[in-house]
Coordinates of C-alpha atoms in Angstrom, one line a residue:
Chain B
M1 CA 0.0 0.0 0.0
K2 CA 1.3 3.5 -0.9
A3 CA -0.1 7.0 -0.2
R4 CA -0.2 9.1 -3.3
K5 CA -0.6 12.8 -4.0
A6 CA -4.2 13.7 -4.4
T7 CA -5.3 15.7 -7.6
L8 CA -8.3 17.8 -8.3
K9 CA -10.0 14.6 -9.6
D10 CA -10.0 13.3 -6.1
A11 CA -11.6 16.4 -4.6
K12 CA -15.1 15.0 -4.5
R13 CA -14.0 11.9 -2.7
I14 CA -11.9 13.9 -0.3
L15 CA -14.8 16.1 0.5
K16 CA -17.0 13.2 1.4
I17 CA -14.5 11.8 3.8
Y18 CA -13.9 15.3 5.2
F19 CA -17.6 15.5 5.9
E20 CA -17.5 12.1 7.6
L21 CA -14.6 13.4 9.8
M22 CA -16.6 16.5 10.7
L23 CA -19.6 14.5 11.9
R24 CA -17.4 12.9 14.5
F25 CA -16.5 16.1 16.1
E26 CA -17.9 16.8 19.5
K27 CA -18.6 19.6 21.9
M28 CA -17.2 22.9 20.9
D29 CA -16.5 21.6 17.5
S30 CA -19.9 20.0 16.9
Y31 CA -21.2 20.0 13.3
D32 CA -24.1 22.2 12.4
K33 CA -26.8 20.3 10.7
Q34 CA -28.0 23.5 9.0
S35 CA -24.8 23.7 7.0
R36 CA -25.9 20.9 4.7
K37 CA -26.3 23.4 1.9
Y38 CA -22.7 24.5 2.4
W39 CA -21.5 21.0 1.9
K40 CA -23.6 20.5 -1.2
E41 CA -22.8 23.8 -2.9
G42 CA -19.8 25.8 -1.6
A43 CA -17.5 23.3 -0.1
L44 CA -16.2 21.6 -3.1
A45 CA -15.1 24.9 -4.7
E46 CA -13.4 25.8 -1.5
L47 CA -11.6 22.6 -1.3
K48 CA -10.4 22.8 -4.9
K49 CA -9.2 26.3 -4.3
I50 CA -7.1 25.1 -1.4
M51 CA -5.8 22.1 -3.4
R52 CA -4.7 24.5 -6.2
S53 CA -2.6 26.5 -3.9
K54 CA 1.2 26.0 -4.0
D55 CA 1.2 26.1 -0.2
S56 CA -1.1 23.2 0.4
R57 CA -1.0 19.5 -0.4
F58 CA -3.2 16.4 0.1
Y59 CA -2.2 12.8 0.1
I60 CA -4.6 9.9 0.1
I61 CA -4.4 6.1 0.8
E62 CA -6.5 3.9 -1.4
D63 CA -7.5 0.3 -0.5
K64 CA -9.0 -1.6 -3.4
K65 CA -9.6 1.7 -5.2
K66 CA -11.6 3.0 -2.3
I67 CA -10.3 5.9 -0.4
A68 CA -9.3 4.8 3.1
G69 CA -7.8 8.0 4.5
F70 CA -6.2 11.4 3.6
V71 CA -3.9 14.0 5.1
D72 CA -4.4 17.8 4.5
L73 CA -1.1 19.8 4.6
R74 CA -0.6 23.6 4.7
L75 CA 2.3 25.8 4.9
L76 CA 1.6 28.5 7.5
K77 CA 3.2 31.9 7.7
K78 CA 3.1 33.6 11.0
S79 CA 4.2 37.1 12.0
K80 CA 7.8 37.9 11.2
I81 CA 8.4 38.7 14.9
F82 CA 8.9 34.9 15.4
V83 CA 12.4 33.5 14.4
N84 CA 10.5 30.5 12.9
Y85 CA 7.7 32.3 11.2
E86 CA 7.0 29.3 8.8
E87 CA 5.6 25.9 9.9
G88 CA 4.3 23.0 8.1
H89 CA 0.8 22.4 9.5
I90 CA -1.2 19.2 9.4
E91 CA -4.7 20.5 9.1
S92 CA -6.3 17.0 9.2
L93 CA -5.2 13.4 9.1
Y94 CA -8.1 10.9 9.0
I95 CA -8.3 7.1 8.3
K96 CA -11.8 5.6 8.1
P97 CA -12.6 3.4 11.1
E98 CA -12.8 0.2 8.9
Y99 CA -9.2 0.8 7.6
R100 CA -7.5 1.4 10.9
K101 CA -4.6 -0.5 12.5
K102 CA -2.9 -1.1 9.2
G103 CA -0.3 1.6 9.5
Y104 CA -2.0 4.0 7.0
S105 CA -1.6 7.0 9.3
R106 CA 2.1 6.5 9.4
L107 CA 2.2 6.2 5.6
L108 CA 0.5 9.5 5.2
L109 CA 2.7 11.2 7.9
D110 CA 5.8 9.9 6.1
E111 CA 4.6 11.7 2.8
A112 CA 3.8 14.7 4.9
E113 CA 7.3 14.9 6.4
K114 CA 8.9 14.4 3.0
W115 CA 6.9 17.3 1.5
F116 CA 7.5 19.7 4.4
K117 CA 11.2 18.9 4.2
K118 CA 11.2 19.6 0.6
R119 CA 9.6 22.9 1.2
K120 CA 12.3 23.6 3.8
M121 CA 10.0 23.6 6.8
K122 CA 11.8 23.1 10.2
W123 CA 8.7 22.4 12.2
I124 CA 5.5 20.4 11.9
T125 CA 2.4 21.4 14.0
V126 CA -0.8 19.6 14.5
G127 CA -4.0 20.4 16.6
T128 CA -6.0 17.7 18.2
H129 CA -9.2 17.5 20.3
A130 CA -8.4 17.1 23.9
Y131 CA -10.9 14.3 24.3
D132 CA -9.5 12.2 21.4
D133 CA -7.1 10.0 23.4
S134 CA -6.2 7.6 20.5
A135 CA -5.3 10.5 18.3
N136 CA -3.2 12.1 21.0
M137 CA -1.5 8.8 21.7
F138 CA -0.7 8.4 18.0
W139 CA 1.0 11.8 17.7
K140 CA 3.0 11.3 20.8
K141 CA 4.3 7.9 19.5
Q142 CA 5.2 9.7 16.3
G143 CA 7.5 12.1 18.2
F144 CA 5.2 15.1 18.6
R145 CA 5.3 17.1 21.9
I146 CA 2.5 19.2 23.3
Y147 CA 3.3 22.9 23.4
N148 CA 0.0 24.6 23.7
H149 CA -3.4 24.0 25.4
K150 CA -6.6 25.6 24.5
Y151 CA -9.3 26.1 27.2
V152 CA -12.9 27.1 26.9
K153 CA -15.6 28.3 29.3
K154 CA -19.3 28.8 28.8
F155 CA -20.7 32.1 30.3
Chain W
M1 CA -8.4 52.4 43.9
I2 CA -8.3 50.3 40.7
I3 CA -10.1 51.6 37.6
I4 CA -10.8 49.5 34.5
R5 CA -10.9 51.6 31.4
K6 CA -10.6 51.3 27.6
A7 CA -7.0 51.6 26.6
K8 CA -5.8 54.8 24.6
K9 CA -3.1 55.1 22.1
T10 CA -0.9 56.9 24.7
D11 CA -1.0 53.8 26.9
I12 CA 0.8 51.7 24.4
P13 CA 4.4 52.4 25.5
E14 CA 3.6 51.7 29.1
I15 CA 1.7 48.4 28.1
E16 CA 4.7 47.4 26.0
K17 CA 7.0 47.9 28.9
L18 CA 4.7 46.0 31.2
D19 CA 4.3 43.1 28.8
K20 CA 6.8 40.5 29.6
F21 CA 5.0 38.1 27.4
G22 CA 7.4 38.5 24.6
R23 CA 10.4 37.7 26.7
Q24 CA 8.6 34.8 28.3
L25 CA 7.9 33.3 24.9
N26 CA 11.6 33.0 24.3
S27 CA 11.8 30.4 27.0
Y28 CA 9.2 28.2 25.6
S29 CA 9.6 25.8 22.6
G30 CA 11.7 27.1 19.8
L31 CA 8.6 27.3 17.7
D32 CA 7.6 30.5 19.4
K33 CA 11.1 32.1 19.8
L34 CA 10.8 35.7 19.1
D35 CA 13.2 37.4 16.6
L36 CA 14.5 40.4 18.7
Q37 CA 16.1 42.0 15.6
V38 CA 12.6 42.6 14.1
K39 CA 11.3 45.9 15.5
E40 CA 7.6 46.5 15.1
E41 CA 6.7 49.9 13.5
P42 CA 5.3 52.4 15.9
G43 CA 1.5 52.7 15.4
K44 CA 1.5 49.2 13.9
T45 CA 2.3 47.0 16.9
Y46 CA 0.4 44.1 18.1
Y47 CA -1.4 46.4 20.5
D48 CA -2.5 48.9 18.0
K49 CA -4.5 46.2 16.2
F50 CA -6.5 45.8 19.3
L51 CA -7.0 49.6 19.7
R52 CA -8.5 50.0 16.2
G53 CA -9.6 46.5 15.1
Q54 CA -13.1 45.5 14.5
K55 CA -14.5 43.3 17.3
K56 CA -11.2 43.8 19.1
W57 CA -10.7 45.4 22.5
M58 CA -8.0 46.5 24.9
Y59 CA -8.6 47.4 28.4
V60 CA -6.3 48.5 31.2
A61 CA -6.4 48.5 35.0
E62 CA -5.1 51.7 36.4
S63 CA -4.2 52.6 39.9
D64 CA -2.4 55.7 41.1
A65 CA -2.2 56.9 37.4
K66 CA -0.1 53.9 36.5
I67 CA -1.1 50.9 34.5
S68 CA -1.0 47.8 36.5
G69 CA -2.5 45.3 34.0
F70 CA -4.2 44.9 30.7
I71 CA -6.3 42.6 28.7
L72 CA -6.6 42.0 24.9
F73 CA -9.6 40.1 23.6
N74 CA -11.7 39.8 20.5
I75 CA -14.4 37.9 18.7
E76 CA -13.5 35.0 16.4
K77 CA -15.7 34.0 13.6
R78 CA -15.6 30.2 13.0
E79 CA -16.2 28.0 9.9
I80 CA -19.7 27.8 8.7
Y81 CA -20.1 24.1 9.5
F82 CA -19.6 24.6 13.3
K83 CA -22.7 24.7 15.5
I84 CA -21.1 27.4 17.5
K85 CA -20.5 30.3 15.0
K86 CA -18.6 32.7 17.0
I87 CA -16.5 32.7 20.1
G88 CA -14.8 35.2 22.4
Y89 CA -11.0 35.0 22.5
I90 CA -8.9 36.1 25.4
D91 CA -5.7 37.0 23.6
L92 CA -3.7 38.1 26.6
V93 CA -4.0 39.1 30.2
Y94 CA -1.1 40.5 32.0
V95 CA -0.9 41.9 35.5
D96 CA 2.3 43.6 36.9
N97 CA 4.3 41.2 39.1
K98 CA 4.1 43.7 42.1
K99 CA 0.4 44.2 41.8
R100 CA -0.7 40.6 41.9
G101 CA -3.1 39.1 44.3
K102 CA -5.4 42.0 44.3
G103 CA -7.9 40.5 42.0
I104 CA -6.9 42.8 39.0
S105 CA -6.9 40.0 36.5
K106 CA -10.4 39.0 37.7
M107 CA -11.6 42.6 37.2
L108 CA -10.2 42.7 33.7
L109 CA -11.8 39.3 32.9
E110 CA -15.2 40.6 34.2
K111 CA -14.9 43.6 31.8
A112 CA -14.4 41.3 28.8
K113 CA -17.1 39.1 29.9
D114 CA -19.6 42.0 30.0
I115 CA -18.6 43.2 26.6
L116 CA -18.6 39.8 24.9
K117 CA -21.9 38.9 26.5
E118 CA -23.4 42.1 25.0
E119 CA -22.1 41.0 21.7
G120 CA -24.1 37.8 22.1
I121 CA -21.1 35.5 22.8
K122 CA -21.7 32.5 24.9
Y123 CA -18.2 30.8 24.9
V124 CA -14.8 32.2 25.5
K125 CA -11.6 30.5 24.8
L126 CA -7.9 31.0 25.4
S127 CA -4.5 29.5 24.7
V128 CA -1.8 28.6 27.3
H129 CA 1.8 27.3 26.7
S130 CA 2.4 23.8 28.1
D131 CA 5.2 25.0 30.4
N132 CA 3.2 27.7 31.9
F133 CA 1.8 25.6 34.8
T134 CA 0.8 28.6 37.0
A135 CA -1.5 30.0 34.2
R136 CA -2.9 26.5 33.4
K137 CA -3.9 26.0 37.1
A138 CA -5.3 29.6 37.4
W139 CA -7.5 29.1 34.4
K140 CA -8.7 25.7 35.5
K141 CA -9.6 27.2 38.8
Q142 CA -11.7 29.8 36.9
G143 CA -13.8 27.0 35.4
F144 CA -12.0 26.8 32.0
K145 CA -11.9 23.3 30.4
E146 CA -9.2 22.0 28.0
Y147 CA -10.7 21.2 24.6
R148 CA -7.9 21.4 22.1
I149 CA -4.2 20.5 22.2
D150 CA -1.4 21.8 19.8
M151 CA 1.6 19.6 19.2
F152 CA 4.9 20.0 17.3
K153 CA 7.7 18.0 15.9
K154 CA 11.1 19.4 14.8
L155 CA 12.1 18.1 11.4
R156 CA 15.7 17.0 11.0

């Protein structure tokens, strides 16, 4: 099994799996059922726009021609007051539940690291949900360290 | 007597001096190391954005005609597909070392809360560095709950 760079032809399938990922979000990041129209109309154009950018890249894993997972990579530019004002950011990495425990995440992460290195990035960042223990364990196992915590309070 | 008031342009030098945050950042992960060579243009500093920006606020705590603390906060619009469409963001709260323990930060936060509530905000969020244990403990005590984690890896 190999991860491959996604092209615009894959956009529709990536969007579908993105939507599936969104539905799993909880609490603060819960999905709005009223946004169905957006997913039907605006979302594909938005995704394609991101995919066309030089500073983003998607890789997918296919299993018997079906998409099993994807990774969404972005080059982020912060304020120049930081020494390291550029970073490679993993916007999302998702493997469908039925394709887990096969090492697919690692394959996608390998591609991510290769691309970020090629683009001269020194740091990779990723944001996770605090409640998602299995994801947090995965990133730690891959050598990631926590540097920031986000807190929320309801008035 | 502590007064909480809206910050003015003339407060910025004093706020800048008070703000040890920048220097603090230097001691955290290399990811946030500040480039001390880069000078922000006067009138275009980080603080100025909060003076003039839309849905951004800067308030100061003043006692004896001196600024003892400040708060920067704003409203963040979220992606269309989230149920919670907008959220208050406490960008930075800082109270002078010598003026701590007087409830100043609480007063500043109350101010932010009043304004955000008036704007129809129900949730407020903030970020804290992992190594800043004091702040993390303080926010938890205030009833804040952790909901997101940011991680990094250095590429070699």
